[in-house]
Coordinates of C-alpha atoms in Angstrom, one line a residue:
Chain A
X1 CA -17.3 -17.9 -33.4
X2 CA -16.3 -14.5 -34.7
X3 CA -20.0 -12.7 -36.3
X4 CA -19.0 -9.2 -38.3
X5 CA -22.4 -7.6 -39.1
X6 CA -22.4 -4.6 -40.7
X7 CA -19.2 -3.5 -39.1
X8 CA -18.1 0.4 -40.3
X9 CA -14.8 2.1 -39.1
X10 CA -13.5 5.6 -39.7
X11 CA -10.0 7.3 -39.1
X12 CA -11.2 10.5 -39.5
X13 CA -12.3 11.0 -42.6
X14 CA -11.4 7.6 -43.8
X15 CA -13.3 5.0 -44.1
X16 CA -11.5 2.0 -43.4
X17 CA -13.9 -0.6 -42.7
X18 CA -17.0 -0.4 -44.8
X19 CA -20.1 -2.7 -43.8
X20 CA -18.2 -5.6 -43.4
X21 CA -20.0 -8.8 -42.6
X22 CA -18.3 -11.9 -42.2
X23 CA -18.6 -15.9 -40.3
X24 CA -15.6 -17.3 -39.0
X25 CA -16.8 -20.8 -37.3
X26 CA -14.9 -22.9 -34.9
X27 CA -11.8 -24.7 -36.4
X28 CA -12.0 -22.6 -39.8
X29 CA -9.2 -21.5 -40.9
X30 CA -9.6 -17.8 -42.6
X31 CA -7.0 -15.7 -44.9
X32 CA -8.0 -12.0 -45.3
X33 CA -5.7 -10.6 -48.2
X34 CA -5.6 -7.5 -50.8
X35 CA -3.5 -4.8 -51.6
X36 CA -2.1 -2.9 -48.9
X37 CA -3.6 0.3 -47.2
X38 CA -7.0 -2.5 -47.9
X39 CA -7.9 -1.9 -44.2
X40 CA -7.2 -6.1 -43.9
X41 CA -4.9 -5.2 -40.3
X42 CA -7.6 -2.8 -38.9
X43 CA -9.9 -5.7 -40.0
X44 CA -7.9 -8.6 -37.7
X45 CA -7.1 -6.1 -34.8
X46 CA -11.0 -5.0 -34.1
X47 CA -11.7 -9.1 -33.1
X48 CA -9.5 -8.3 -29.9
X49 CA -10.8 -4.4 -30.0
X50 CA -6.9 -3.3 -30.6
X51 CA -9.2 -0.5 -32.6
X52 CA -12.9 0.0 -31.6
X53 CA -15.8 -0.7 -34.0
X54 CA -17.4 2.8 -35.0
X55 CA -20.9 0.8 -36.7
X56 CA -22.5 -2.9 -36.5
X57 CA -22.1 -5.1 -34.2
X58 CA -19.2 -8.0 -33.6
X59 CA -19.8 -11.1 -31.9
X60 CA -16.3 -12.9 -30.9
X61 CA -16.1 -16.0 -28.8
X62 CA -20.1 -15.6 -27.3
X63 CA -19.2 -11.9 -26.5
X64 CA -20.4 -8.7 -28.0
X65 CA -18.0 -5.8 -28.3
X66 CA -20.4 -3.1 -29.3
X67 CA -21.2 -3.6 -25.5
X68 CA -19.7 -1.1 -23.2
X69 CA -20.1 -3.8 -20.3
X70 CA -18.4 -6.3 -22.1
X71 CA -14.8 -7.2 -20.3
X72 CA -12.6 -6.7 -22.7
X73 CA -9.5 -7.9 -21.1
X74 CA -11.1 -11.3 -20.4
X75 CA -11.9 -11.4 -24.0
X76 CA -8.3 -10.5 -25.5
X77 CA -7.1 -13.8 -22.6
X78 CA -8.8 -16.2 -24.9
X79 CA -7.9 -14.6 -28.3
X80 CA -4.2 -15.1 -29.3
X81 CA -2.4 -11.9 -31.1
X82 CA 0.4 -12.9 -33.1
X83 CA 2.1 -8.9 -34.5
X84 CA 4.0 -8.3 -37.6
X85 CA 7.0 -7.5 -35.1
X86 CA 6.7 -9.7 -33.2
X87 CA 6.5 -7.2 -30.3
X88 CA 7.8 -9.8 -27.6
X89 CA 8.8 -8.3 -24.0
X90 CA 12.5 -7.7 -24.7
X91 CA 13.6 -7.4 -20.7
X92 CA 12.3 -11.1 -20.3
X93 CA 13.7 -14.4 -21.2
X94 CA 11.8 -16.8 -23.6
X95 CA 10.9 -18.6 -21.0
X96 CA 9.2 -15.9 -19.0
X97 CA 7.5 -14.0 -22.1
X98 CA 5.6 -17.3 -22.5
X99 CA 4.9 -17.9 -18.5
X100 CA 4.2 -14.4 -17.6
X101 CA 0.3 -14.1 -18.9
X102 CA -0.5 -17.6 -17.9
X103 CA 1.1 -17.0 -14.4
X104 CA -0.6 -13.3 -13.7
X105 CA -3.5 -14.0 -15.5
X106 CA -4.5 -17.6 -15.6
X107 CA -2.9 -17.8 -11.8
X108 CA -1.1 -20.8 -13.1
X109 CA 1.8 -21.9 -10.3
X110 CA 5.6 -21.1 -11.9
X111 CA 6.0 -24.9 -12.0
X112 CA 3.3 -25.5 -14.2
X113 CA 3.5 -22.9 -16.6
X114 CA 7.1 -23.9 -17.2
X115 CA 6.1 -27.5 -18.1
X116 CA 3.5 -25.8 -20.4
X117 CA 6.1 -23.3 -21.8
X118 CA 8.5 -26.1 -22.4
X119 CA 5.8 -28.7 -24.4
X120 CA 5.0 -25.2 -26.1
X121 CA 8.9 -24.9 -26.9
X122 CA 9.3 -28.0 -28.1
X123 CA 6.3 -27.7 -30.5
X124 CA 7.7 -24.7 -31.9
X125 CA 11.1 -26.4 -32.0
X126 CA 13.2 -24.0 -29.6
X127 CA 13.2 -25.9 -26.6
X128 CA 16.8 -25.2 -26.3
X129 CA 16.4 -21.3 -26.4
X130 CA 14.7 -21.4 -23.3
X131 CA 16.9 -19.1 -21.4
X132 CA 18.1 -17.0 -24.8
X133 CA 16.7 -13.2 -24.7
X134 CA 14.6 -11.8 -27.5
X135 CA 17.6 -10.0 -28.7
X136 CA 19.6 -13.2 -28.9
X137 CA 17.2 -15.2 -31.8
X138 CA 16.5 -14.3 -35.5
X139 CA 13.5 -12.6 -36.5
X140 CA 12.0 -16.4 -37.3
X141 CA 12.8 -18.0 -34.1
X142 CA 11.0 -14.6 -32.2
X143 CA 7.9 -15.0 -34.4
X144 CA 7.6 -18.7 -32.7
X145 CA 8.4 -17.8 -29.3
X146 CA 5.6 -14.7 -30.0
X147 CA 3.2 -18.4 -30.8
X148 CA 4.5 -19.7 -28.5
X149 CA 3.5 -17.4 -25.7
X150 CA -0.1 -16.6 -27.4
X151 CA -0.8 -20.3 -27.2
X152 CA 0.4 -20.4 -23.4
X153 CA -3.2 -18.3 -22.7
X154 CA -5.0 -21.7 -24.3
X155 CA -6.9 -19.2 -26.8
X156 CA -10.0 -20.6 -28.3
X157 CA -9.1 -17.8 -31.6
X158 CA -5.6 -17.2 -33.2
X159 CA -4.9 -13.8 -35.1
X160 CA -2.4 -13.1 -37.1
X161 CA -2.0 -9.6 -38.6
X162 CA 1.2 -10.3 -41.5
X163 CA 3.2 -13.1 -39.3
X164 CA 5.8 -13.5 -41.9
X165 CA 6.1 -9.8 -43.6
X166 CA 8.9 -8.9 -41.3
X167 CA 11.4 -11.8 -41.8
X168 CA 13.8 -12.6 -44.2
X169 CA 12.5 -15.3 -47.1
X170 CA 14.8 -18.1 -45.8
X171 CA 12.8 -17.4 -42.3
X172 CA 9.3 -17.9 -43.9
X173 CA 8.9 -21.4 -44.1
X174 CA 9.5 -22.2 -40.5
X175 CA 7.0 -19.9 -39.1
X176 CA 4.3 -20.9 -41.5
X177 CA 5.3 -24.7 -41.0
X178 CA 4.3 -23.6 -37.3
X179 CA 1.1 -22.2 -38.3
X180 CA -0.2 -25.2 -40.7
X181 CA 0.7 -27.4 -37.4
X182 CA -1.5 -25.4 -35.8
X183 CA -4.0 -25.5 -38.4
X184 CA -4.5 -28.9 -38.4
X185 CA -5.1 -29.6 -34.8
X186 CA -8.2 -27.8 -35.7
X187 CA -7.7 -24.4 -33.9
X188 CA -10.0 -21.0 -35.1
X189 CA -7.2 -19.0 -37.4
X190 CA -7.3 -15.9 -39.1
X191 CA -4.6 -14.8 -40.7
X192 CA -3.8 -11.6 -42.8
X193 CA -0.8 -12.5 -45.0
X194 CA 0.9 -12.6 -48.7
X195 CA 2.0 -15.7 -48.4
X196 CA -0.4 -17.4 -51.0
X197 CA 0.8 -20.5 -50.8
X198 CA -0.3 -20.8 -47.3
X199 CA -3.8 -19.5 -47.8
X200 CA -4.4 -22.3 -50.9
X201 CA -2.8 -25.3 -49.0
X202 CA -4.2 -24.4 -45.3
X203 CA -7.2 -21.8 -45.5
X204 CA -10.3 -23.3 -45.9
X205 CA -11.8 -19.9 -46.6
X206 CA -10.2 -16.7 -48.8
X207 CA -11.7 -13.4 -48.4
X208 CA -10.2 -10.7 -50.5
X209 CA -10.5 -6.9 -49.2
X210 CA -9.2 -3.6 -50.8
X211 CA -10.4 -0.1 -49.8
X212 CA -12.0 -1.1 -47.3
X213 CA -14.8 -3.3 -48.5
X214 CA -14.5 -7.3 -48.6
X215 CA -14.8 -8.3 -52.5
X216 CA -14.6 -11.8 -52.7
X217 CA -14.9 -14.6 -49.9
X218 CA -14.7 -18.1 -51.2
X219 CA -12.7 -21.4 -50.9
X220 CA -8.7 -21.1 -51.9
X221 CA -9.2 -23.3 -55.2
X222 CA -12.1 -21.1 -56.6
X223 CA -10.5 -17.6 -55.5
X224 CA -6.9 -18.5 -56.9
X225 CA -8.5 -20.2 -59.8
X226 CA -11.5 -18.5 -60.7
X227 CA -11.1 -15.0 -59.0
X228 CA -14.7 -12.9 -59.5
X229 CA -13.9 -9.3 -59.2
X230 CA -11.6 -7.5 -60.9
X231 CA -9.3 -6.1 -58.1
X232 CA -8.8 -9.8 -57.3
X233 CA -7.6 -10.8 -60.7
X234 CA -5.2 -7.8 -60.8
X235 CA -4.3 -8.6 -57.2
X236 CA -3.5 -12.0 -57.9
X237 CA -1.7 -11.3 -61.2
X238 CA 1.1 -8.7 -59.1
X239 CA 1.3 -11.4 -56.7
X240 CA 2.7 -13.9 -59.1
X241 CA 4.5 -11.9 -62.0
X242 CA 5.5 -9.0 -59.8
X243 CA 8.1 -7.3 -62.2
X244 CA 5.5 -7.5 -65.3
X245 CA 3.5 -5.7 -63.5
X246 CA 5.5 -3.0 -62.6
X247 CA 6.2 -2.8 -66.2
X248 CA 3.9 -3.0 -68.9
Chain B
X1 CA 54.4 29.0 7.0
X2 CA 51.0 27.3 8.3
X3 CA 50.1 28.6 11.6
X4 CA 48.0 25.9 11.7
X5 CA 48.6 22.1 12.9
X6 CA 47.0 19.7 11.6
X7 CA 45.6 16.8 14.2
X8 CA 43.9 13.9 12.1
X9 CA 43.7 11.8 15.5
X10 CA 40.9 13.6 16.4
X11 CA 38.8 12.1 14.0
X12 CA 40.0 9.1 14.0
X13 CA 39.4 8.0 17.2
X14 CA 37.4 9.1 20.4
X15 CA 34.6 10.6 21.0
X16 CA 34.7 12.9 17.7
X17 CA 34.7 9.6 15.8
X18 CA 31.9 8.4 17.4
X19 CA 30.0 11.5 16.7
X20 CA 30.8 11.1 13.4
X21 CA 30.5 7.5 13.3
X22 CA 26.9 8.2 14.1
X23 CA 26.1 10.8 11.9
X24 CA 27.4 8.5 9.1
X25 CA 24.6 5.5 10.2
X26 CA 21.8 8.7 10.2
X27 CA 22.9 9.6 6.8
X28 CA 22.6 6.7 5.3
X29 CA 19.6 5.3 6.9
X30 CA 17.8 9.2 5.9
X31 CA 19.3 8.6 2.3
X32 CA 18.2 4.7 1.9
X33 CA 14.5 5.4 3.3
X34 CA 14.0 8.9 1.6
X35 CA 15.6 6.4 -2.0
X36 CA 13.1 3.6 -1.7
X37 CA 10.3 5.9 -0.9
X38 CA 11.2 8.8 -3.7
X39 CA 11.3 5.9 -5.7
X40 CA 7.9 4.2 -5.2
X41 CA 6.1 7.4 -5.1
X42 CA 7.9 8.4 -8.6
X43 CA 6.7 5.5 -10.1
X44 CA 3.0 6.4 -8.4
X45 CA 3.0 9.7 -10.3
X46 CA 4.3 8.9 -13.1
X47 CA 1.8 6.6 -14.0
X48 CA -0.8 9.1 -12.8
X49 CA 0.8 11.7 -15.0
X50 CA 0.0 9.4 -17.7
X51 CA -3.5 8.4 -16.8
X52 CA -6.3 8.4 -19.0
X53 CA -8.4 10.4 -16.2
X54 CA -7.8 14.1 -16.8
X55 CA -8.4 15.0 -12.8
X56 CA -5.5 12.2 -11.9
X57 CA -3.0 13.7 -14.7
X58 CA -3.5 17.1 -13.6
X59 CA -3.0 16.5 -9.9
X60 CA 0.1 14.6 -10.7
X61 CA 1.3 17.5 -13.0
X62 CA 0.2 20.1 -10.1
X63 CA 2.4 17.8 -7.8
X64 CA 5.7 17.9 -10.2
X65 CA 5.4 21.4 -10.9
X66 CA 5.2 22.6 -7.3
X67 CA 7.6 20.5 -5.6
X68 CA 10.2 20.7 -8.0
X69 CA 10.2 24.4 -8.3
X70 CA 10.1 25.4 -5.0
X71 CA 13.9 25.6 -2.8
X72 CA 14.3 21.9 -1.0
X73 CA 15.3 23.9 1.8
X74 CA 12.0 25.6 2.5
X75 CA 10.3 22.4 2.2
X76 CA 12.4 20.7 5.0
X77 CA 11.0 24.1 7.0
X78 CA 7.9 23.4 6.0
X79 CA 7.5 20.1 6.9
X80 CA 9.3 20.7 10.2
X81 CA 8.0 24.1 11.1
X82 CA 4.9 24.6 9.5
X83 CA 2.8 21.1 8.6
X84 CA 2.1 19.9 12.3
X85 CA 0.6 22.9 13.0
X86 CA -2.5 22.1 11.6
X87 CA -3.0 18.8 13.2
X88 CA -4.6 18.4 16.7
X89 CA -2.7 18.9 19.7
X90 CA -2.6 15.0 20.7
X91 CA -0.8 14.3 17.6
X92 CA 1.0 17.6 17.9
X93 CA 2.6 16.4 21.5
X94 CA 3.1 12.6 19.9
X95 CA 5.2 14.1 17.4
X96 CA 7.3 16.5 19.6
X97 CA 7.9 13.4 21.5
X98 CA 9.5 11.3 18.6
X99 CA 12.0 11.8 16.4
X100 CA 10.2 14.3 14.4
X101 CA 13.2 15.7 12.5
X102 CA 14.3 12.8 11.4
X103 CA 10.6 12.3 9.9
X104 CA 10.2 15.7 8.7
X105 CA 13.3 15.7 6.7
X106 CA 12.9 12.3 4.9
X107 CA 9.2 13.4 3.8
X108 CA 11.1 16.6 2.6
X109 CA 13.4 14.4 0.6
X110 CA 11.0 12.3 -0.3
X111 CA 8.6 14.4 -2.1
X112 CA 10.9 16.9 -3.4
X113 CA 13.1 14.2 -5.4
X114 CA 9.9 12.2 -6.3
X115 CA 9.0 15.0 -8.8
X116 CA 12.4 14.5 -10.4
X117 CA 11.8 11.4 -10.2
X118 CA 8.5 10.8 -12.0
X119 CA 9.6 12.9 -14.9
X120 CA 12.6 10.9 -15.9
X121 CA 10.2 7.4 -15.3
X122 CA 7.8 9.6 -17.9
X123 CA 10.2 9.8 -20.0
X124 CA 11.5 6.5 -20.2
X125 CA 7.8 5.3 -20.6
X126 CA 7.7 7.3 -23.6
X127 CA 10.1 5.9 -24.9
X128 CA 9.2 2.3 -25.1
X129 CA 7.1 1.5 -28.3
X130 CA 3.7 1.2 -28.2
X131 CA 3.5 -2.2 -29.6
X132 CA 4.7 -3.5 -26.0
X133 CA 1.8 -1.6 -24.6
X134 CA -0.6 -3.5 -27.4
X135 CA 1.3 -7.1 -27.1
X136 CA 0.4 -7.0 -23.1
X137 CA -3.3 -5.4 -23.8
X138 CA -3.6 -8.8 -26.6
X139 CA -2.8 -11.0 -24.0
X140 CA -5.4 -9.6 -21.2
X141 CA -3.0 -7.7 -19.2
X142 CA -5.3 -4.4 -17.9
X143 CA -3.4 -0.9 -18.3
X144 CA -2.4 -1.2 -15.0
X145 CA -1.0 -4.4 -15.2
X146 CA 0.7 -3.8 -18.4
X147 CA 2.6 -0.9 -16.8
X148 CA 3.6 -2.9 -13.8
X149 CA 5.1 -5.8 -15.9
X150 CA 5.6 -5.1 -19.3
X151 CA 6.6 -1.4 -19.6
X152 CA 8.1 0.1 -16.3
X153 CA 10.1 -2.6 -16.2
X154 CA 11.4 -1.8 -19.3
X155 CA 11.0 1.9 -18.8
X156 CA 13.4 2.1 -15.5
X157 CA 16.0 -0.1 -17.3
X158 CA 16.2 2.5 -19.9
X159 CA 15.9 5.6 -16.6
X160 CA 18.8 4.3 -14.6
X161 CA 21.5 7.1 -15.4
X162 CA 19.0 9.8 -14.3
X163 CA 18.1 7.9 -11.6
X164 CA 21.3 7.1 -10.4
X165 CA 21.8 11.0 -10.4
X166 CA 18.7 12.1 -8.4
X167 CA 19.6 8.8 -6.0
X168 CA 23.1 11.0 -5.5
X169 CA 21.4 14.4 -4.8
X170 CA 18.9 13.0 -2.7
X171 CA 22.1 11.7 -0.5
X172 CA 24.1 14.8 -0.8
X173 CA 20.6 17.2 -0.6
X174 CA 20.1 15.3 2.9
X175 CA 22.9 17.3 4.5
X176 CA 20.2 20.3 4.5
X177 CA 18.5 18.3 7.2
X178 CA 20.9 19.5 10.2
X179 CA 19.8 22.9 9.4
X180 CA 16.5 21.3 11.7
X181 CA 18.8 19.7 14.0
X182 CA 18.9 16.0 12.6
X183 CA 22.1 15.1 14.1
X184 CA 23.0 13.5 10.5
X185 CA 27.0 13.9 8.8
X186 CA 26.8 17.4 8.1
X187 CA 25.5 18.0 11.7
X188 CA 28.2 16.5 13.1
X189 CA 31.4 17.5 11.5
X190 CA 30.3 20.9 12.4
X191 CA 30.0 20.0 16.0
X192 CA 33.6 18.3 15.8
X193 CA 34.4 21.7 14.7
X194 CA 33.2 23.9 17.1
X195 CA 34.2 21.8 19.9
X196 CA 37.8 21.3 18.6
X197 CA 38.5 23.6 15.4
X198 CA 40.1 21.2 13.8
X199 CA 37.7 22.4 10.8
X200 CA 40.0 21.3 8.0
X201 CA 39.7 17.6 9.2
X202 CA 36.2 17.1 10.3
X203 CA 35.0 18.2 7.4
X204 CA 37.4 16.8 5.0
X205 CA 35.9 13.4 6.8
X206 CA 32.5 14.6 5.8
X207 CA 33.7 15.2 2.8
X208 CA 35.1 11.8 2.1
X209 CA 32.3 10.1 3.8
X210 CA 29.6 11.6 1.2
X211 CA 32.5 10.6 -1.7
X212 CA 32.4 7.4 -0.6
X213 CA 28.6 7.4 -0.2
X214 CA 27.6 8.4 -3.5
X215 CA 30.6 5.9 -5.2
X216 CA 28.7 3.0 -3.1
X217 CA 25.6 4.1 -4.5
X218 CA 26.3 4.2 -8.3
X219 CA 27.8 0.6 -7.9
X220 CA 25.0 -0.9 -5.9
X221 CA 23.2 0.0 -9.2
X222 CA 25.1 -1.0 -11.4
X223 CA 25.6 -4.1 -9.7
X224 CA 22.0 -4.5 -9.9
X225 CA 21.9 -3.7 -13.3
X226 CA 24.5 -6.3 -14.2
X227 CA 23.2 -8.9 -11.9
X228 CA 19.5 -8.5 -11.6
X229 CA 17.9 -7.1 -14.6
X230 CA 20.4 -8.6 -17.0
X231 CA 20.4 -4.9 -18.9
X232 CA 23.4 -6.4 -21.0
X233 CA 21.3 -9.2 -22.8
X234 CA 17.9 -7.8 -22.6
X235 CA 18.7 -4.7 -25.0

């Protein structure tokens, strides 16, 4: 469903991606972590072309974006985005930042997308916020509305670049609740996040980047038992005993 | 003492208050066209001002810079005097025959506060981050699409105090359009004036009149504001 092969990217003279290669198939679930500055988000946001490939080739969804004819925009309809921030359309009610794609784009009538929005709502458990502004909800209930509306386009991929990174701990748990419900009825995920105890109870698949360069790819229990390389050990090791790793 | 008597009947009532009756109704119906159209086409160039072709950014920055540093007044003459000159006679005589002043002065208006315009919408574009630009590219929204409902939107809600100021001197600049004889409030008090002079009241009514005008305008947006766009819960 989503075929990196041989995939370089530079910013400048940085080499972000480096000869990535990687096979996401259809209802696999996929967490990309590693330190940060790893080049994991520039990893997530080339499968919609948010940043252009430089080298290789990517295959996402049947459709090739090394080719210039390629439409782009009908690609990013059926691949959901879910942002660190959020980044929902602050001028529009809940309600209409979950209709307005499927409405313009899809050419869905009001009525229907509403009824869609609304068994979307209720999935997400905000039914009642239906006429509340972006401004109006915590950082966890705009993270589900920004599902919420992703979902609305019906995408055959879900990508999420850090979904939780921006809320407060107590916030957390509902938004990855959300996710593992979405997990399980079998939709294409990845998902570049911290939050371990997501990737070992809902990924089916672990891959492990730093500088640039995918180390390790394997299932959850073999990476967070038996990590390979040593990045991945050390990685692992700050994630669970953060202040003895800070000091020695 | 005053040697002068003051006679407010005149404009109260008569004939002189139907002159300036109508030259209220052409001032406001040169104001709201020469609005709604300054508007659109501000939006237009803006958006070309911020296009990724360099031929369409330059003519819109070619546009700004030359209509909003040239006098408003010697557009108005340019318009009236100077651009029908060109066309053939047919349409030449068509437009003698109509009300070409009226015309001549709105597209004067309308291009010389479009300018303005356009650089405040730029502004306000700039300042919306570019995450909302990448959330509507994610969802398939084209550039042009984005712009239209994720970003202007958001962009003129943020522009409406400098809008609401070139909406007030695009009413008040339209009094420049007697000097090509539309028979708009300016026009007219001065006609009240020579046939009476009773200067101090006609245009103390003129006055008041473009008071009034401008007050109406900055509550119809604000009203809008409020009502419409919801700029209270949306920020």
């Amino acid at each position: 469903m989503i075929v990196f092969k041989g995939v370089h990217k530079w910013f400048k003279n940085l080499h972000v991606l480096n000869d990535i290669n990687l096979h996401v198939t259809p209802g696999e679930v996929l967490v990309v972590c590693g330190p940060s500055g790893s080049g994991k988000s520039t990893l997530i946001r080339t499968i919609n072309q948010l940043e252009p490939i430089n080298e290789g080739s990517l295959v996402v969804d049947g459709m090739d974006l090394s080719d210039k004819k390629t439409n782009i925009n009908k690609l990013r309809a059926e691949v959901g985005f879910v942002f660190q921030q959020f980044n929902l359309y602050p001028h529009l009610s809940v309600i209409s930042n979950i209709t307005l794609a499927p409405t313009k784009i899809r050419s869905l009538s009001k009525k229907d997308a509403e009824e869609q929005a609304m068994v979307l709502l209720n999935r997400v458990g905000l039914a009642e916020k239906r006429d509340a502004y972006p401004s109006q909800l915590s950082g966890g209930q705009q993270q589900r509305v920004a599902i919420a509306r992703a979902l609305a386009m019906k995408p055959r991929i879900m990508l999420f670049d850090e979904p939780t990174s921006a809320l407060d701990p107590e916030m957390i748990g509902e938004v990855l609740a959300v996710m593992k419900d979405l997990a399980l009825s079998g939709m294409t995920m990845v998902v570049v996040t911290h939050e371990m105890g997501f990737a070992r109870e809902v990924a089916h698949r672990v891959a492990f980047m730093a500088d640039g360069v995918i180390l390790e790819e394997a299932p959850p229990e073999d990476f967070f038992l038996r990590p390979q390389h040593e990045r991945a050990q050390q990685f692992l090791r700050q994630l669970l005993t953060p202040m003895q790793s800070e000091c020695p | 003492m005053l040697n002068y008597t003051f006679d407010w009947s005149i404009i109260t009532s008569g004939k002189y208050f139907d002159w300036l009756v109508s030259g209220l109704v052409t001032t406001l119906k040169l104001s709201a066209i020469s609005i709604v159209l300054a508007f659109i086409l501000g939006l237009i160039i803006a958006v070309m001002r911020m296009s990724h072709s360099r031929p369409v950014r330059w003519f819109a920055h070619a546009y700004l810079e030359f209509f909003r540093n040239t006098p408003l007044l010697v557009q108005i003459f340019f318009w009236y005097f100077g651009s029908y000159k060109i066309l053939p006679t047919a349409v030449n005589d068509w437009l003698v025959s109509t009300n070409f002043e009226f015309a001549a002065a709105a597209i004067a208006l309308t291009i010389y506060t479009s300018a303005f315009i356009a650089e405040d919408i730029r502004s306000g574009v700039l300042s919306i981050p570019k995450e909302q630009m990448e959330a509507a590219r994610s969802a398939g929204f084209s550039y042009l699409r984005s712009m239209q409902y994720i970003i202007l939107p958001q962009a003129v809600r943020i522009t409406i105090p400098p809008l609401v100021n070139q909406f007030l001197n695009l009413a008040k600049n339209s009094s420049l359009a007697m000097t090509i004889g539309v028979m708009e409030m300016t026009y007219q008090a001065r006609q009240v004036e020579s046939y009476t002079f009773k200067g101090f009241e006609a245009f103390t009514a003129a006055t008041v009149v473009y008071l009034l005008l401008s007050i109406a305008i900055t509550a119809l947006v604000n009203v809008y504001n409020e009502k419409v766009l919801n700029v209270h819960k949306a920020t």
